[in-house]
């Protein structure tokens, strides 16, 4: 079984739109949306949810006024200033470190585990999908990403599917780290902007640290040909394959409005042909063909 993770150094590069288009072309594939902080692959996949499970990750301190003697130790120990002089914990300010729980002399502070979101197993027109929704302003997205990938792999094994296509989170933080480890290969979707080039470089270094093979796809390449050349040169110097250049096309937006992938919306367009070529190159790279 192979897992192809689609990443981007920054948000807004078109990563999810390309992932959805690749889902149209893939066969024997399971979809995984690991961008749990801002999941949106479901907007194009229209999943029919078969299983929903609460995700619990981390706790928030709660002071029991019956046991609390108001000694002030918790206020002094809380580096986040999340405990007021009324000895009530600010749930938003609390980072869940548990220091106040450990140092309370009266053991008057509880630390219940809270529900941070949900994860789902669904059916789509392109095959099964594992995805999640993290609650607003909730933490532990890296832990939820790891859980979603674990469930995706388990479901793919149960159904005898050979490929997991994962829409990863943007950036290089904890959720991205959780989405990269153990992957077969990573496609970094880069856009030809100064920030896009910079953040692509950081994403490449992250993947190299975890020894995951990387390939680069330039999206909206024709908006700035000079920057696109810079991206290709960086890839060549790093020994990374450039699997394609996808032009800027407003059809992506029109397709999104209709809840379709670009290949469903206008599969005979020149952009659609570009996407088929990119997918073909991805699947013929050394990492994806190795046994």
Coordinates of N, CA, C and O in Angstrom, one line a residue, residues 106-189:
X106 N -4.4 21.5 47.8 CA -5.6 20.9 48.3 C -6.2 19.9 47.2 O -7.3 19.4 47.5
X107 N -5.5 19.7 46.1 CA -6.0 18.9 45.1 C -7.5 19.3 44.7 O -8.4 18.4 44.5
X108 N -7.6 20.6 44.5 CA -9.0 21.1 44.2 C -9.2 21.4 42.7 O -10.2 21.9 42.4
X109 N -8.2 21.0 41.9 CA -8.3 21.3 40.5 C -8.5 19.9 39.7 O -7.6 19.1 39.8
X110 N -9.5 19.8 39.0 CA -9.7 18.6 38.1 C -9.2 19.0 36.7 O -9.1 20.1 36.3
X111 N -9.0 17.9 35.9 CA -8.5 18.1 34.6 C -9.2 17.1 33.6 O -8.6 16.2 33.1
X112 N -10.5 17.3 33.4 CA -11.2 16.4 32.6 C -10.8 16.5 31.1 O -10.6 17.6 30.6
X113 N -10.7 15.4 30.4 CA -10.4 15.3 29.0 C -11.7 15.9 28.2 O -12.8 15.5 28.6
X114 N -11.5 16.7 27.3 CA -12.6 17.3 26.6 C -12.6 16.8 25.1 O -11.7 16.4 24.5
X115 N -13.8 16.9 24.5 CA -14.0 16.6 23.1 C -13.6 17.8 22.3 O -14.2 18.9 22.4
X116 N -12.7 17.6 21.4 CA -12.1 18.7 20.6 C -12.7 18.7 19.1 O -12.5 19.7 18.4
X117 N -13.3 17.6 18.7 CA -13.8 17.5 17.4 C -14.4 16.1 17.1 O -14.6 15.4 18.0
X118 N -14.5 15.8 15.8 CA -15.0 14.5 15.4 C -14.2 14.1 14.1 O -13.7 14.9 13.4
X119 N -14.1 12.7 14.0 CA -13.6 12.2 12.8 C -14.6 11.2 12.1 O -15.5 10.7 12.8
X120 N -14.5 11.1 10.8 CA -15.5 10.4 10.1 C -15.0 9.4 9.1 O -13.9 9.6 8.6
X121 N -15.8 8.4 8.8 CA -15.5 7.4 7.7 C -16.7 7.6 6.8 O -17.9 7.4 7.3
X122 N -16.5 7.9 5.6 CA -17.6 8.2 4.6 C -17.3 7.5 3.3 O -16.3 7.0 3.0
X123 N -18.4 7.5 2.5 CA -18.3 7.0 1.1 C -18.4 8.2 0.2 O -19.2 9.2 0.5
X124 N -17.7 8.2 -0.9 CA -17.8 9.3 -1.9 C -17.9 8.6 -3.3 O -17.7 7.4 -3.4
X125 N -18.1 9.4 -4.3 CA -18.2 8.9 -5.7 C -16.9 8.4 -6.2 O -16.8 7.7 -7.2
X126 N -15.8 8.7 -5.5 CA -14.5 8.3 -5.9 C -13.9 7.2 -4.9 O -12.8 6.8 -5.1
X127 N -14.7 6.8 -4.0 CA -14.2 5.7 -3.0 C -14.4 6.2 -1.6 O -14.9 7.3 -1.3
X128 N -13.9 5.4 -0.7 CA -14.1 5.7 0.8 C -13.2 6.9 1.1 O -12.2 7.2 0.5
X129 N -13.6 7.6 2.2 CA -12.9 8.8 2.6 C -12.9 8.8 4.2 O -13.9 8.6 4.8
X130 N -11.7 9.1 4.7 CA -11.5 9.4 6.2 C -11.2 10.9 6.3 O -10.3 11.4 5.7
X131 N -12.0 11.5 7.2 CA -11.8 13.0 7.3 C -12.2 13.4 8.8 O -12.7 12.5 9.5
X132 N -12.0 14.6 9.1 CA -12.2 15.1 10.5 C -12.6 16.5 10.5 O -12.4 17.3 9.5
X133 N -13.1 16.9 11.6 CA -13.4 18.3 11.9 C -13.0 18.7 13.3 O -13.5 18.2 14.3
X134 N -12.0 19.6 13.4 CA -11.5 20.1 14.7 C -12.4 21.2 15.1 O -12.8 22.1 14.3
X135 N -12.8 21.3 16.4 CA -13.6 22.4 16.9 C -12.9 23.7 16.8 O -11.7 23.8 16.7
X136 N -13.7 24.8 16.8 CA -13.2 26.1 16.7 C -12.2 26.4 17.9 O -12.5 26.2 19.0
X137 N -11.0 26.9 17.5 CA -9.9 27.3 18.4 C -9.4 26.1 19.3 O -8.8 26.3 20.3
X138 N -9.7 24.9 18.9 CA -9.2 23.7 19.6 C -7.8 23.4 19.2 O -7.3 23.7 18.1
X139 N -7.1 22.7 20.2 CA -5.7 22.3 20.0 C -5.6 20.8 19.6 O -6.7 20.2 19.3
X140 N -4.4 20.3 19.6 CA -4.2 18.9 19.3 C -4.5 18.5 17.9 O -4.9 17.3 17.6
X141 N -4.3 19.4 16.9 CA -4.6 19.0 15.5 C -3.6 18.0 15.0 O -3.9 17.2 14.2
X142 N -2.4 18.1 15.5 CA -1.4 17.1 15.1 C -1.8 15.7 15.5 O -1.6 14.7 14.8
X143 N -2.3 15.5 16.7 CA -2.8 14.3 17.2 C -4.0 13.8 16.4 O -4.1 12.6 16.1
X144 N -4.9 14.7 16.0 CA -6.0 14.3 15.2 C -5.6 13.9 13.8 O -6.1 12.9 13.2
X145 N -4.6 14.6 13.2 CA -4.0 14.2 11.9 C -3.5 12.7 12.0 O -3.7 11.9 11.1
X146 N -2.7 12.4 13.0 CA -2.2 11.1 13.2 C -3.3 10.1 13.3 O -3.2 9.0 12.7
X147 N -4.3 10.4 14.0 CA -5.5 9.5 14.1 C -6.1 9.2 12.8 O -6.5 8.1 12.4
X148 N -6.4 10.3 12.0 CA -7.0 10.2 10.7 C -6.2 9.3 9.8 O -6.8 8.5 9.1
X149 N -4.9 9.5 9.7 CA -4.1 8.7 8.9 C -4.1 7.3 9.3 O -4.0 6.4 8.4
X150 N -4.0 7.0 10.6 CA -4.0 5.7 11.1 C -5.3 5.0 10.7 O -5.3 3.8 10.2
X151 N -6.5 5.6 10.8 CA -7.7 5.1 10.4 C -7.8 4.9 8.9 O -8.4 3.9 8.4
X152 N -7.2 5.8 8.2 CA -7.2 5.6 6.7 C -6.5 4.4 6.3 O -6.9 3.6 5.4
X153 N -5.3 4.2 6.9 CA -4.5 3.0 6.5 C -5.2 1.7 6.9 O -5.2 0.7 6.2
X154 N -5.9 1.7 8.1 CA -6.6 0.5 8.5 C -7.8 0.2 7.6 O -8.0 -0.9 7.2
X155 N -8.5 1.3 7.2 CA -9.6 1.1 6.3 C -9.2 0.6 4.9 O -9.8 -0.3 4.3
X156 N -8.1 1.2 4.4 CA -7.5 0.8 3.1 C -7.1 -0.7 3.1 O -7.4 -1.4 2.2
X157 N -6.5 -1.1 4.2 CA -6.1 -2.6 4.3 C -7.4 -3.5 4.3 O -7.4 -4.5 3.7
X158 N -8.4 -3.0 5.1 CA -9.6 -3.8 5.2 C -10.3 -4.0 3.8 O -10.9 -5.0 3.5
X159 N -10.2 -2.9 3.0 CA -10.9 -3.0 1.7 C -10.0 -3.3 0.5 O -10.4 -3.3 -0.6
X160 N -8.8 -3.6 0.8 CA -7.8 -4.1 -0.2 C -7.5 -3.0 -1.2 O -7.3 -3.3 -2.4
X161 N -7.4 -1.7 -0.8 CA -7.1 -0.6 -1.6 C -5.6 -0.4 -1.6 O -4.9 -0.4 -0.6
X162 N -5.0 0.0 -2.8 CA -3.5 0.1 -2.9 C -3.0 1.5 -2.7 O -1.8 1.7 -2.6
X163 N -3.9 2.5 -2.7 CA -3.4 3.9 -2.6 C -4.2 4.7 -1.7 O -5.5 4.7 -1.7
X164 N -3.5 5.5 -0.8 CA -4.2 6.5 0.0 C -3.8 7.8 -0.5 O -2.6 8.1 -0.6
X165 N -4.7 8.6 -0.9 CA -4.5 10.0 -1.4 C -4.8 11.0 -0.3 O -6.0 11.1 0.0
X166 N -3.8 11.6 0.3 CA -4.0 12.4 1.4 C -3.8 13.9 1.1 O -2.8 14.3 0.6
X167 N -4.9 14.7 1.4 CA -4.8 16.1 1.4 C -4.3 16.7 2.7 O -4.9 16.7 3.7
X168 N -3.0 17.1 2.7 CA -2.3 17.5 3.9 C -2.6 18.9 4.2 O -3.1 19.7 3.4
X169 N -2.2 19.3 5.4 CA -2.3 20.7 5.9 C -1.2 21.6 5.3 O -0.1 21.1 4.9
X170 N -1.4 22.9 5.2 CA -0.3 23.8 4.7 C 0.7 24.1 5.8 O 0.4 23.8 7.0
X171 N 1.8 24.7 5.4 CA 2.8 25.1 6.4 C 3.8 24.0 6.7 O 4.0 23.1 6.0
X172 N 4.5 24.1 7.9 CA 5.5 23.2 8.3 C 5.3 22.8 9.8 O 6.3 22.3 10.4
X173 N 4.2 23.1 10.4 CA 4.0 22.9 11.8 C 3.6 21.5 12.2 O 3.8 20.6 11.4
X174 N 3.2 21.3 13.4 CA 2.9 20.0 14.0 C 1.9 19.2 13.1 O 2.2 18.0 12.9
X175 N 0.8 19.8 12.6 CA -0.1 19.0 11.7 C 0.6 18.4 10.5 O 0.4 17.3 10.0
X176 N 1.5 19.2 9.9 CA 2.3 18.8 8.7 C 3.2 17.7 9.1 O 3.3 16.7 8.3
X177 N 3.9 17.8 10.2 CA 4.8 16.8 10.6 C 4.1 15.5 10.8 O 4.5 14.4 10.4
X178 N 2.9 15.6 11.4 CA 2.0 14.4 11.6 C 1.5 13.8 10.3 O 1.2 12.6 10.3
X179 N 1.5 14.5 9.3 CA 1.0 14.0 8.0 C 2.1 13.4 7.1 O 1.8 12.8 6.1
X180 N 3.3 13.7 7.4 CA 4.4 13.3 6.6 C 5.0 12.0 6.9 O 5.4 11.1 6.1
X181 N 5.2 11.7 8.2 CA 5.9 10.5 8.7 C 5.3 9.2 8.1 O 4.1 9.0 8.3
X182 N 6.1 8.4 7.5 CA 5.7 7.1 7.0 C 5.0 7.2 5.6 O 4.6 6.2 5.1
X183 N 4.9 8.4 5.0 CA 4.3 8.5 3.7 C 5.2 7.9 2.6 O 6.4 7.9 2.8
X184 N 4.6 7.4 1.6 CA 5.4 6.9 0.4 C 6.1 8.0 -0.3 O 7.3 8.0 -0.6
X185 N 5.4 9.1 -0.6 CA 5.9 10.3 -1.3 C 5.1 11.5 -1.0 O 3.9 11.4 -0.6
X186 N 5.6 12.7 -1.2 CA 4.9 13.9 -1.0 C 5.0 14.7 -2.3 O 6.1 14.8 -2.9
X187 N 3.9 15.3 -2.7 CA 3.8 16.3 -3.8 C 3.7 17.7 -3.1 O 2.7 17.9 -2.4
X188 N 4.6 18.6 -3.3 CA 4.5 19.9 -2.8 C 3.9 20.8 -3.9 O 4.5 20.9 -5.0
X189 N 2.7 21.4 -3.7 CA 2.1 22.3 -4.6 C 2.6 23.7 -4.3 O 2.4 24.2 -3.2

